[in-house]
Coordinates of C-alpha atoms in Angstrom, one line a residue:
Chain A
M20 CA 0.0 0.0 0.0
A21 CA 1.1 3.5 -0.5
N22 CA 1.6 4.2 3.2
D23 CA 3.6 1.1 3.9
V24 CA 7.3 1.0 4.6
L25 CA 9.5 -1.8 3.3
V26 CA 12.7 -2.5 5.3
F27 CA 15.5 -4.8 4.1
V28 CA 16.7 -6.5 7.3
E29 CA 20.3 -7.5 6.9
C30 CA 21.6 -10.9 8.1
S31 CA 25.1 -12.1 8.4
G32 CA 26.3 -15.5 9.3
G33 CA 22.7 -16.7 9.6
K34 CA 21.7 -14.0 12.1
V35 CA 19.9 -10.7 11.8
V36 CA 22.5 -7.9 12.4
K37 CA 22.0 -5.1 14.9
A38 CA 21.9 -2.4 12.2
G39 CA 19.1 -4.4 10.5
L40 CA 16.9 -4.3 13.6
Q41 CA 17.6 -0.6 14.0
A42 CA 16.5 0.0 10.4
L43 CA 13.4 -2.0 11.2
G44 CA 12.7 0.1 14.3
A45 CA 13.0 3.3 12.2
G46 CA 10.7 1.8 9.6
S47 CA 8.1 0.8 12.1
R48 CA 7.9 4.3 13.6
L49 CA 7.7 5.9 10.2
A50 CA 5.0 3.4 9.1
A51 CA 3.0 4.4 12.2
Q52 CA 3.3 8.1 11.3
L53 CA 2.2 7.4 7.8
G54 CA -0.6 5.2 8.9
G55 CA 0.8 2.1 7.1
K56 CA 2.4 -1.2 7.8
C57 CA 6.0 -2.0 8.3
I58 CA 7.1 -4.8 6.0
A59 CA 10.4 -6.6 6.7
L60 CA 12.3 -8.3 3.9
V61 CA 14.9 -10.9 4.6
I62 CA 17.1 -12.2 1.8
G63 CA 19.1 -15.4 2.0
Q64 CA 18.9 -19.1 2.7
G65 CA 18.2 -20.8 6.1
L66 CA 16.9 -17.6 7.6
E67 CA 13.3 -18.6 8.3
A68 CA 13.8 -18.8 12.1
E69 CA 15.4 -15.3 12.2
A70 CA 12.7 -13.9 9.9
G71 CA 10.1 -15.4 12.3
K72 CA 11.4 -13.2 15.2
L73 CA 10.9 -9.9 13.4
G74 CA 7.4 -9.4 14.6
Q75 CA 9.0 -8.7 18.0
Y76 CA 11.0 -5.8 16.5
G77 CA 8.3 -3.8 14.8
A78 CA 7.4 -5.8 11.6
N79 CA 3.7 -6.1 10.7
R80 CA 4.6 -8.4 7.8
V81 CA 7.7 -10.4 7.0
L82 CA 8.8 -11.5 3.5
I83 CA 11.6 -13.9 2.9
A84 CA 13.4 -14.4 -0.4
G85 CA 15.4 -17.5 0.1
G86 CA 15.8 -19.0 -3.4
E87 CA 18.9 -20.5 -4.9
A88 CA 19.8 -17.1 -6.3
F89 CA 20.5 -15.9 -2.8
A90 CA 22.9 -18.7 -1.6
A91 CA 25.6 -16.0 -1.6
Y92 CA 25.5 -12.2 -1.6
S93 CA 25.2 -10.6 -5.0
P94 CA 24.8 -6.8 -5.4
D95 CA 22.6 -7.1 -8.5
G96 CA 20.7 -10.1 -7.1
F97 CA 19.8 -8.4 -3.8
A98 CA 19.0 -5.2 -5.7
R99 CA 16.6 -7.0 -7.9
A100 CA 14.9 -8.7 -5.0
V101 CA 14.4 -5.5 -3.1
A102 CA 13.2 -3.6 -6.2
A103 CA 10.7 -6.4 -6.9
Q104 CA 9.2 -6.2 -3.4
A105 CA 9.2 -2.4 -3.5
K106 CA 7.1 -2.7 -6.6
A107 CA 4.9 -5.6 -5.3
T108 CA 4.2 -3.8 -2.0
G109 CA 3.9 -0.3 -3.5
A110 CA 5.7 1.0 -0.4
A111 CA 6.0 4.7 0.2
C112 CA 9.5 4.3 1.7
V113 CA 12.2 1.6 1.2
L114 CA 14.9 1.3 3.8
A115 CA 18.1 -0.6 4.5
S116 CA 20.9 0.0 6.9
A117 CA 23.9 2.0 5.6
T118 CA 26.3 -0.9 6.3
P119 CA 28.8 -2.0 3.6
M120 CA 26.1 -4.3 2.2
G121 CA 23.3 -1.8 2.2
K122 CA 25.5 0.9 0.7
D123 CA 26.6 -1.5 -2.0
F124 CA 23.3 -2.7 -3.4
M125 CA 20.7 -0.1 -2.5
P126 CA 21.8 2.4 -5.2
R127 CA 21.3 -0.4 -7.7
A128 CA 17.9 -1.2 -6.3
A129 CA 16.8 2.4 -6.2
A130 CA 18.0 2.9 -9.8
A131 CA 16.1 -0.2 -10.9
S132 CA 13.0 1.5 -9.4
Q133 CA 13.7 4.8 -11.2
C134 CA 14.3 6.5 -7.8
G135 CA 17.1 8.4 -6.1
L136 CA 18.6 7.2 -2.8
A137 CA 19.1 9.2 0.4
A138 CA 22.3 7.6 1.7
D139 CA 23.4 7.3 5.4
C140 CA 20.5 9.1 7.0
I141 CA 20.4 10.0 10.6
D142 CA 16.8 11.1 10.9
L143 CA 13.6 9.8 9.2
R144 CA 10.1 11.1 9.8
A145 CA 6.7 11.9 8.1
E146 CA 6.0 15.5 7.1
G147 CA 2.6 16.3 5.5
G148 CA 2.0 12.6 5.0
K149 CA 5.3 12.1 3.1
A150 CA 8.6 10.5 4.3
V151 CA 11.5 12.9 4.7
A152 CA 15.1 12.0 5.7
V153 CA 18.0 14.0 7.0
R154 CA 21.5 13.1 5.9
P155 CA 24.9 14.5 6.8
V156 CA 26.8 15.9 3.8
F157 CA 30.4 17.0 3.7
A158 CA 31.0 14.4 6.4
G159 CA 28.8 16.3 8.8
K160 CA 29.7 19.9 7.9
A161 CA 26.1 20.3 6.9
M162 CA 22.8 18.4 7.2
L163 CA 20.6 17.9 4.1
T164 CA 16.8 17.2 4.5
V165 CA 15.4 15.4 1.5
G166 CA 12.1 14.0 0.3
A167 CA 11.0 12.3 -2.9
S168 CA 8.2 12.8 -5.4
S169 CA 7.6 9.0 -5.5
A170 CA 8.8 6.5 -3.0
L171 CA 11.7 7.6 -0.7
W172 CA 14.6 5.2 -0.8
A173 CA 17.1 5.6 2.1
T174 CA 19.9 3.8 3.9
L175 CA 20.1 4.5 7.6
R176 CA 23.3 5.0 9.6
P177 CA 24.0 2.2 12.1
N178 CA 23.8 3.1 15.9
V179 CA 21.5 6.1 15.3
F180 CA 18.0 4.6 15.3
A181 CA 16.6 2.6 18.2
E182 CA 15.2 -0.9 17.8
A183 CA 11.5 -1.2 18.3
V184 CA 9.8 -3.6 20.6
S185 CA 6.5 -5.2 19.5
S186 CA 4.5 -8.3 19.9
N187 CA 3.1 -8.8 16.4
N188 CA 2.4 -12.4 15.6
V189 CA 3.7 -12.7 12.0
S190 CA 4.8 -15.7 10.0
P191 CA 7.3 -15.1 7.2
E192 CA 5.8 -15.2 3.7
A193 CA 8.1 -16.7 1.1
V194 CA 8.6 -14.6 -2.0
T195 CA 10.1 -16.0 -5.2
A196 CA 13.1 -14.4 -7.0
G197 CA 12.0 -15.0 -10.5
F198 CA 15.7 -15.5 -11.5
G199 CA 18.4 -18.0 -10.7
P200 CA 22.1 -18.0 -9.8
G201 CA 22.9 -18.1 -13.5
D202 CA 21.3 -14.7 -14.0
L203 CA 23.5 -12.9 -11.5
L204 CA 26.2 -10.5 -12.8
A205 CA 28.4 -10.4 -9.7
V206 CA 28.4 -12.9 -6.8
V207 CA 30.8 -12.9 -3.8
K208 CA 33.1 -15.9 -4.2
E209 CA 35.0 -15.8 -1.0
V210 CA 35.1 -13.7 2.2
V211 CA 38.5 -13.2 3.7
A212 CA 38.6 -12.1 7.4
G213 CA 40.1 -8.7 8.0
V214 CA 43.7 -8.5 9.0
S215 CA 42.7 -7.5 12.5
G216 CA 39.4 -9.3 12.6
K217 CA 38.3 -6.4 14.9
L218 CA 35.1 -4.4 15.3
D219 CA 34.7 -1.8 12.5
V220 CA 35.2 1.7 13.6
A221 CA 32.0 2.8 11.8
E222 CA 29.9 0.3 13.7
A223 CA 31.3 0.5 17.2
D224 CA 29.5 2.0 20.3
I225 CA 32.8 3.3 21.6
V226 CA 35.8 4.5 19.5
V227 CA 39.3 5.2 20.7
S228 CA 41.2 7.2 18.1
G229 CA 44.9 8.1 17.9
G230 CA 46.7 10.8 16.1
R231 CA 50.2 12.1 15.5
G232 CA 50.4 13.1 19.2
L233 CA 50.7 9.4 20.1
K234 CA 54.5 9.2 19.7
D235 CA 56.4 6.0 20.4
P236 CA 58.3 6.4 23.7
A237 CA 61.3 4.7 22.1
G238 CA 61.5 7.7 19.7
E239 CA 61.0 5.6 16.6
G240 CA 58.5 8.1 15.3
K241 CA 55.8 5.4 15.2
P242 CA 52.8 5.9 17.4
N243 CA 52.6 3.9 20.6
W244 CA 49.5 2.0 19.5
E245 CA 49.8 -0.7 22.1
A246 CA 48.7 1.8 24.8
L247 CA 45.8 2.8 22.7
E248 CA 44.7 -0.8 22.0
K249 CA 44.9 -1.5 25.8
L250 CA 42.5 1.4 26.4
A251 CA 40.2 0.2 23.6
G252 CA 40.3 -3.3 25.0
V253 CA 39.2 -2.3 28.4
L254 CA 36.2 -0.4 26.9
G255 CA 35.4 -3.0 24.2
A256 CA 36.0 -0.2 21.8
A257 CA 37.1 -0.1 18.1
T258 CA 40.3 1.8 17.3
G259 CA 40.3 4.7 14.9
A260 CA 43.1 6.9 13.4
S261 CA 43.7 10.3 12.1
R262 CA 44.7 10.8 8.4
A263 CA 48.2 11.7 9.4
V264 CA 48.7 8.3 11.1
V265 CA 47.1 6.4 8.2
D266 CA 49.0 8.3 5.5
A267 CA 52.3 7.5 7.3
G268 CA 51.4 3.9 6.9
W269 CA 51.1 3.2 10.6
R270 CA 47.5 2.1 10.6
P271 CA 45.2 0.6 7.9
H272 CA 43.1 3.0 6.0
G273 CA 39.9 1.2 7.2
E274 CA 40.5 2.9 10.6
Q275 CA 40.7 6.4 9.3
V276 CA 38.1 8.7 10.7
G277 CA 37.2 12.0 8.9
Q278 CA 35.9 13.5 5.6
T279 CA 38.3 11.3 3.6
G280 CA 37.8 8.3 5.9
K281 CA 34.8 7.0 7.8
T282 CA 32.2 9.1 9.4
V283 CA 31.4 7.8 12.9
S284 CA 28.8 8.5 15.5
P285 CA 29.4 6.3 18.5
K286 CA 28.1 7.0 21.9
L287 CA 31.6 7.7 23.1
Y288 CA 34.6 8.9 21.0
I289 CA 38.0 9.3 22.7
A290 CA 40.5 11.3 20.6
C291 CA 44.1 10.8 21.8
G292 CA 46.7 13.1 20.5
I293 CA 44.5 14.3 17.6
S294 CA 44.6 18.1 17.2
G295 CA 41.3 18.2 15.2
A296 CA 41.8 19.2 11.6
I297 CA 38.4 20.3 10.1
Q298 CA 38.3 17.1 8.0
H299 CA 38.6 15.0 11.2
L300 CA 36.1 17.0 13.2
A301 CA 33.6 16.6 10.3
G302 CA 33.9 12.8 10.6
M303 CA 33.4 12.5 14.3
S304 CA 31.4 15.4 15.7
G305 CA 28.2 13.5 15.4
S306 CA 29.4 11.3 18.3
K307 CA 27.2 11.5 21.4
V308 CA 30.0 12.2 23.9
I309 CA 33.5 13.3 22.8
V310 CA 36.6 13.1 25.0
A311 CA 39.8 14.8 23.9
I312 CA 43.3 14.3 25.3
N313 CA 45.9 16.7 23.9
K314 CA 48.9 18.5 25.2
D315 CA 47.9 21.7 23.4
E316 CA 45.0 23.3 25.3
N317 CA 44.3 25.4 22.2
A318 CA 43.9 22.4 19.9
P319 CA 40.6 22.6 17.9
I320 CA 39.6 19.2 19.1
F321 CA 38.7 20.8 22.5
K322 CA 36.1 23.0 20.8
V323 CA 33.9 19.9 20.0
A324 CA 34.9 17.9 23.1
D325 CA 32.5 17.4 26.0
Y326 CA 35.4 16.4 28.3
G327 CA 39.0 17.2 27.9
I328 CA 42.3 16.4 29.6
V329 CA 45.3 18.6 28.8
G330 CA 48.3 16.5 28.9
N331 CA 50.8 14.2 27.3
V332 CA 48.9 11.3 25.8
E333 CA 51.6 8.8 26.6
E334 CA 51.0 9.5 30.3
V335 CA 47.3 10.1 30.2
V336 CA 46.3 7.0 28.1
P337 CA 47.7 4.4 30.5
A338 CA 46.3 6.3 33.5
L339 CA 42.9 6.3 31.8
T340 CA 43.1 2.6 31.1
A341 CA 43.7 2.0 34.8
A342 CA 40.9 4.4 35.8
F343 CA 38.4 2.8 33.4
Q344 CA 39.3 -0.7 34.8
E345 CA 38.5 0.6 38.3
V346 CA 35.2 2.2 37.3
L347 CA 34.0 -0.7 35.3
K348 CA 34.6 -3.0 38.3
S349 CA 32.2 -1.0 40.4
Chain B
M133 CA 41.4 -1.9 -23.1
E134 CA 38.9 0.9 -23.1
I135 CA 38.6 2.5 -19.7
V136 CA 36.2 5.2 -18.6
V137 CA 36.7 7.1 -15.4
C138 CA 33.9 9.3 -14.0
I139 CA 35.1 12.1 -11.7
R140 CA 33.5 14.8 -9.6
R141 CA 34.5 18.3 -9.0
A142 CA 34.0 18.9 -5.2
P143 CA 34.9 21.5 -2.6
T144 CA 38.4 20.8 -1.1
T145 CA 38.1 19.0 2.2
D146 CA 39.5 22.0 4.2
A147 CA 36.5 24.1 3.0
R148 CA 34.1 25.5 5.6
I149 CA 30.6 24.8 4.4
K150 CA 27.8 27.4 5.0
P151 CA 24.3 27.2 3.7
A152 CA 23.5 29.7 1.0
A153 CA 20.6 32.2 1.3
S154 CA 18.3 29.8 -0.6
G155 CA 18.8 27.3 2.3
K156 CA 19.0 24.5 -0.3
T157 CA 22.6 24.4 -1.2
Y158 CA 26.0 25.8 0.1
D159 CA 27.4 29.2 -0.3
P160 CA 30.1 28.9 -3.0
A161 CA 31.9 32.1 -1.8
G162 CA 35.6 31.4 -1.0
I163 CA 35.3 27.7 -1.9
N164 CA 38.2 26.0 -3.8
Y165 CA 37.5 22.9 -5.8
D166 CA 39.5 19.8 -6.6
I167 CA 38.9 16.3 -8.0
S168 CA 36.9 14.5 -5.2
E169 CA 39.5 12.5 -3.1
Y170 CA 38.4 8.9 -4.0
D171 CA 38.2 9.7 -7.7
K172 CA 42.0 10.0 -7.7
F173 CA 42.3 6.3 -6.8
A174 CA 40.0 5.5 -9.8
L175 CA 42.2 7.7 -12.1
E176 CA 45.3 5.9 -10.9
A177 CA 43.7 2.5 -11.3
A178 CA 42.8 3.4 -14.9
I179 CA 46.3 4.6 -15.8
L180 CA 47.8 1.4 -14.3
L181 CA 45.4 -0.7 -16.3
K182 CA 46.4 1.2 -19.5
E183 CA 50.1 0.8 -18.7
K184 CA 49.7 -2.9 -18.3
H185 CA 47.2 -3.8 -21.0
G186 CA 47.4 -0.8 -23.4
G187 CA 44.3 1.1 -24.5
K188 CA 42.8 4.4 -23.7
V189 CA 41.5 6.2 -20.6
T190 CA 38.5 8.6 -21.1
V191 CA 37.5 10.9 -18.3
L192 CA 33.9 12.1 -17.8
C193 CA 32.8 14.8 -15.5
V194 CA 29.2 16.0 -15.1
G195 CA 28.7 19.5 -13.8
H196 CA 29.7 23.1 -14.2
K197 CA 31.9 24.0 -17.2
D198 CA 34.5 25.2 -14.7
A199 CA 35.2 21.5 -14.1
T200 CA 37.6 21.7 -17.2
K201 CA 40.4 22.5 -14.7
E202 CA 39.9 19.3 -12.7
V203 CA 39.5 17.3 -15.9
R204 CA 42.8 18.7 -17.2
T205 CA 44.5 17.6 -14.0
A206 CA 43.3 14.0 -14.8
I207 CA 44.8 14.3 -18.3
A208 CA 48.1 15.6 -16.8
M209 CA 48.2 12.4 -14.6
G210 CA 48.1 10.3 -17.8
C211 CA 44.5 10.0 -19.0
D212 CA 44.0 10.3 -22.8
A213 CA 40.8 12.1 -23.4
A214 CA 38.1 13.9 -21.3
E215 CA 34.7 15.5 -21.6
V216 CA 32.8 17.8 -19.4
L217 CA 29.1 17.0 -19.6
V218 CA 27.8 20.5 -18.7
S219 CA 24.7 20.7 -16.7
D220 CA 24.3 23.5 -14.2
G221 CA 22.4 23.2 -11.0
D222 CA 22.3 20.6 -8.3
H223 CA 21.8 17.1 -9.3
D224 CA 21.5 14.0 -7.2
A225 CA 23.3 10.8 -7.9
W226 CA 20.3 9.4 -9.8
A227 CA 20.3 12.4 -12.3
I228 CA 24.1 12.3 -12.7
A229 CA 24.0 8.5 -13.2
N230 CA 21.5 9.0 -16.0
V231 CA 23.7 11.6 -17.8
L232 CA 26.8 9.3 -17.4
A233 CA 25.0 6.1 -18.5
T234 CA 23.8 7.8 -21.6
R235 CA 27.3 9.0 -22.5
I236 CA 29.1 5.8 -21.6
K237 CA 26.6 3.7 -23.7
A238 CA 27.9 5.6 -26.8
L239 CA 31.6 5.1 -25.8
P240 CA 33.6 1.8 -26.0
H241 CA 34.0 0.6 -22.4
D242 CA 35.6 -2.5 -20.9
V243 CA 36.1 -1.0 -17.4
V244 CA 34.2 1.9 -15.9
L245 CA 35.7 3.4 -12.7
F246 CA 34.4 5.7 -10.0
G247 CA 35.6 6.9 -6.6
W248 CA 33.5 5.0 -4.0
T249 CA 31.9 8.2 -2.7
S250 CA 32.3 11.9 -3.2
V251 CA 33.6 14.1 -0.4
D252 CA 30.7 16.6 -0.8
N253 CA 27.4 14.8 -1.4
Q254 CA 28.5 11.4 -0.2
S255 CA 25.8 9.5 -1.9
A256 CA 28.3 6.6 -2.5
G257 CA 26.0 5.2 -5.2
T258 CA 26.5 6.9 -8.6
G259 CA 28.7 4.0 -9.9
Q260 CA 26.2 1.3 -8.9
M261 CA 23.4 3.3 -10.4
V262 CA 25.3 3.6 -13.7
A263 CA 25.9 -0.1 -13.6
Q264 CA 22.2 -0.8 -13.1
L265 CA 21.2 1.5 -15.9
L266 CA 23.7 -0.1 -18.3
G267 CA 23.0 -3.7 -17.1
L268 CA 26.6 -4.2 -16.0
P269 CA 28.1 -6.0 -13.0
S270 CA 29.3 -3.6 -10.2
V271 CA 31.6 -4.1 -7.3
S272 CA 31.9 -1.1 -4.9
V273 CA 34.6 0.0 -2.4
V274 CA 37.3 -1.9 -4.3
V275 CA 40.7 -2.3 -2.7
D276 CA 42.2 -4.8 -5.1
L277 CA 41.7 -5.0 -8.9
E278 CA 43.3 -7.3 -11.5
V279 CA 42.1 -7.6 -15.1
A280 CA 42.9 -10.5 -17.4
D281 CA 41.1 -12.4 -20.2
G282 CA 38.0 -10.3 -20.3
K283 CA 37.5 -10.8 -16.5
A284 CA 38.3 -8.8 -13.4
K285 CA 39.3 -10.3 -10.0
V286 CA 38.4 -7.7 -7.4
A287 CA 38.2 -7.4 -3.6
R288 CA 35.9 -5.1 -1.8
L289 CA 36.0 -3.9 1.8
A290 CA 33.0 -5.3 3.7
A291 CA 31.9 -5.1 7.3
G292 CA 34.5 -5.3 10.1
G293 CA 37.5 -5.1 7.7
Q294 CA 36.5 -8.3 5.9
R295 CA 37.3 -8.5 2.2
E296 CA 34.8 -10.0 -0.3
R297 CA 36.3 -11.4 -3.4
Y298 CA 34.5 -11.3 -6.8
E299 CA 35.3 -12.4 -10.3
V300 CA 33.2 -10.6 -12.9
K301 CA 33.0 -10.5 -16.7
L302 CA 33.9 -7.2 -18.4
P303 CA 32.5 -4.7 -19.1
A304 CA 32.0 -3.9 -15.4
V305 CA 31.8 -0.9 -13.1
F306 CA 34.1 -0.6 -10.0
T307 CA 34.1 2.1 -7.4
C308 CA 37.5 2.6 -5.8
Q309 CA 38.6 3.0 -2.2
K310 CA 41.8 4.3 -0.6
G311 CA 44.3 1.5 -0.3
L312 CA 43.8 0.4 -4.0
N313 CA 46.9 2.3 -5.1
K314 CA 48.8 5.5 -4.5
P315 CA 47.6 8.2 -6.9
R316 CA 50.5 9.8 -8.8
S317 CA 51.1 13.5 -9.2
A318 CA 51.2 15.0 -12.7
N319 CA 54.6 15.6 -14.1
M320 CA 55.6 18.6 -16.2
K321 CA 55.2 16.7 -19.5
G322 CA 51.7 15.7 -18.5
I323 CA 50.8 19.2 -17.5
M324 CA 52.0 20.5 -20.9
A325 CA 50.1 17.8 -22.7
A326 CA 47.0 18.6 -20.7
K327 CA 47.2 22.2 -21.8
K328 CA 47.1 21.2 -25.4
T329 CA 44.3 18.7 -25.1
N330 CA 40.9 19.7 -26.3
V331 CA 38.3 19.1 -23.6
P332 CA 34.9 19.2 -25.2
E333 CA 32.2 20.8 -23.1
T334 CA 29.0 19.0 -24.1
P335 CA 25.7 20.3 -22.9
A336 CA 23.9 17.4 -21.1
A337 CA 20.3 17.2 -20.3
A338 CA 20.0 15.8 -16.8
P339 CA 16.6 14.3 -15.8
A340 CA 14.9 15.6 -12.6
S341 CA 16.7 14.5 -9.5
G342 CA 15.2 11.5 -7.7
L343 CA 15.5 13.3 -4.4
I344 CA 13.9 16.7 -3.6
T345 CA 16.1 19.0 -1.5
I346 CA 14.0 20.4 1.3
Q347 CA 16.7 22.2 3.3
L348 CA 20.5 22.4 3.9
D349 CA 21.3 23.3 7.5
P350 CA 24.4 23.8 9.6
P351 CA 25.1 20.9 11.9
P352 CA 23.5 21.3 15.4
P353 CA 26.0 23.1 17.7
R354 CA 27.6 21.1 20.4
A355 CA 27.3 22.3 24.0
A356 CA 30.4 23.8 25.5
G357 CA 32.6 21.1 27.1
K358 CA 34.8 21.2 30.1
I359 CA 38.5 20.5 30.8
V360 CA 38.5 17.9 33.5
G361 CA 42.1 18.5 34.4
K362 CA 45.7 18.3 33.5
G363 CA 47.9 15.2 33.1
P364 CA 47.4 11.6 34.2
E365 CA 46.0 12.8 37.6
A366 CA 42.8 13.8 35.8
A367 CA 42.1 10.3 34.5
A368 CA 40.2 9.0 37.5
A369 CA 37.9 12.1 37.5
L370 CA 37.2 11.7 33.8
A371 CA 36.3 8.0 34.2
K372 CA 33.9 8.9 37.0
L373 CA 32.2 11.6 34.9
L374 CA 31.8 9.3 32.0
R375 CA 30.1 6.8 34.2
T376 CA 27.9 9.1 36.5
E377 CA 27.3 12.2 34.4
A378 CA 27.5 11.2 30.7
K379 CA 26.5 7.6 31.5
V380 CA 28.3 6.2 28.5
I381 CA 30.4 3.5 30.2

């Protein structure tokens, strides 16, 4: 129906991912505002049990596309499946999480439906009976509010939208693909674990980031990353890095936070020895709480920080690690 | 091998962005422009492919005719030909993808490359949209690319630093991420060649954007913070504040 919201709920390793439930939560609240239903779409094989749980997370209907074409991830295959259900349901809004998977296939799905795509949105609501979304542009230097003349297609930033709680009794309805594995243009052949196998900086609740100020005490010029990783370890945080540290080859580029790296919005961001270039600030100032540690009290990072410690990061970071260990015990 | 690279002219990343009086776009006063960061990895990948396999690199840029400057930089790096598809005004990724797909259809193309996202609009989807419109395979956020025998072996960065490997038939569209290569600077010979290269400015009719811009706002201001203290002695007080006041740990 024209007031319904279709949400692609992402699964990984046979389980629904957190960002998928968050997108479903956002979709269910929008559907309520629009006076329509929230329809979840799960794609993949062996996901019937997971799909069956989605009535507890805001879904009024659950669709599952589990044919052979979906044995492995395919950008064009998933795009076709979502576009087909967007058409079949006539949804007013089509959502997915702005994870690496959602960002990959949703542009194709929107294009297949002759629609634009509002990427990486941080707010979603109904205005005058139509869906509108807010998305950061220039890595957060400005906020763009957009709508659409037909259906609004959007991907939603992880860790921004709350999950919904509901007790809808829904059984998944199987939908057919209408195409087979032989029709796919690109299919993932193999997934290789990351070098670190660690939590992604863009998906973490807590991020501990290091910059040029984090010098090696041995004077090698390389940053003392071990101290930073200990701090991150105590908090269960992901580690991030400034561009200077990445360009010097000290950290992988996947950890870079900023306008030319990842935009992050964790609940806690701890910047260690990062002065706060405008590109870095753009990438992290959407964080809920920002802590800055820097020896220069005039460093721009303190302008966006909620809490600051002026001091040498090599001394402050180990002291903080110990202090967090104490507090987390209590 | 025929390679097409689509680039975007974007404000430099050190630019301060202020909404214009219209409240729909940014104020261009005092803004400098450059090739959008990730497009440089696409240009480098294209030149490397040409150096290995022979062929030609054609650069396309949709937008203002002033983009000729950025396009010439791409030629100076080692690309062979370039066109600016002139269409003033703000277009979303869907409108730009339509202009590009129409032009690419008329050009020979084995490999079509994009930066994985632009540093300004950050839609991160123009390449995939072009692939959809042309019915081609796409792999986004590529950090490894090898081409042989009409096929490409590529790796993309997925969740949690994992790498997904694909093998796709050409022609195909790839969007490039930092880590794929190290973009070269133009040398003097290249800069001289770029000056002499004719860059056609072709008027392009963009369709209506898929998205309607309602408003561009500055980000919400952050409340003033506090300096908890100096040196390692302040650590305990900070940990306590994060637990009891901010309630984030």
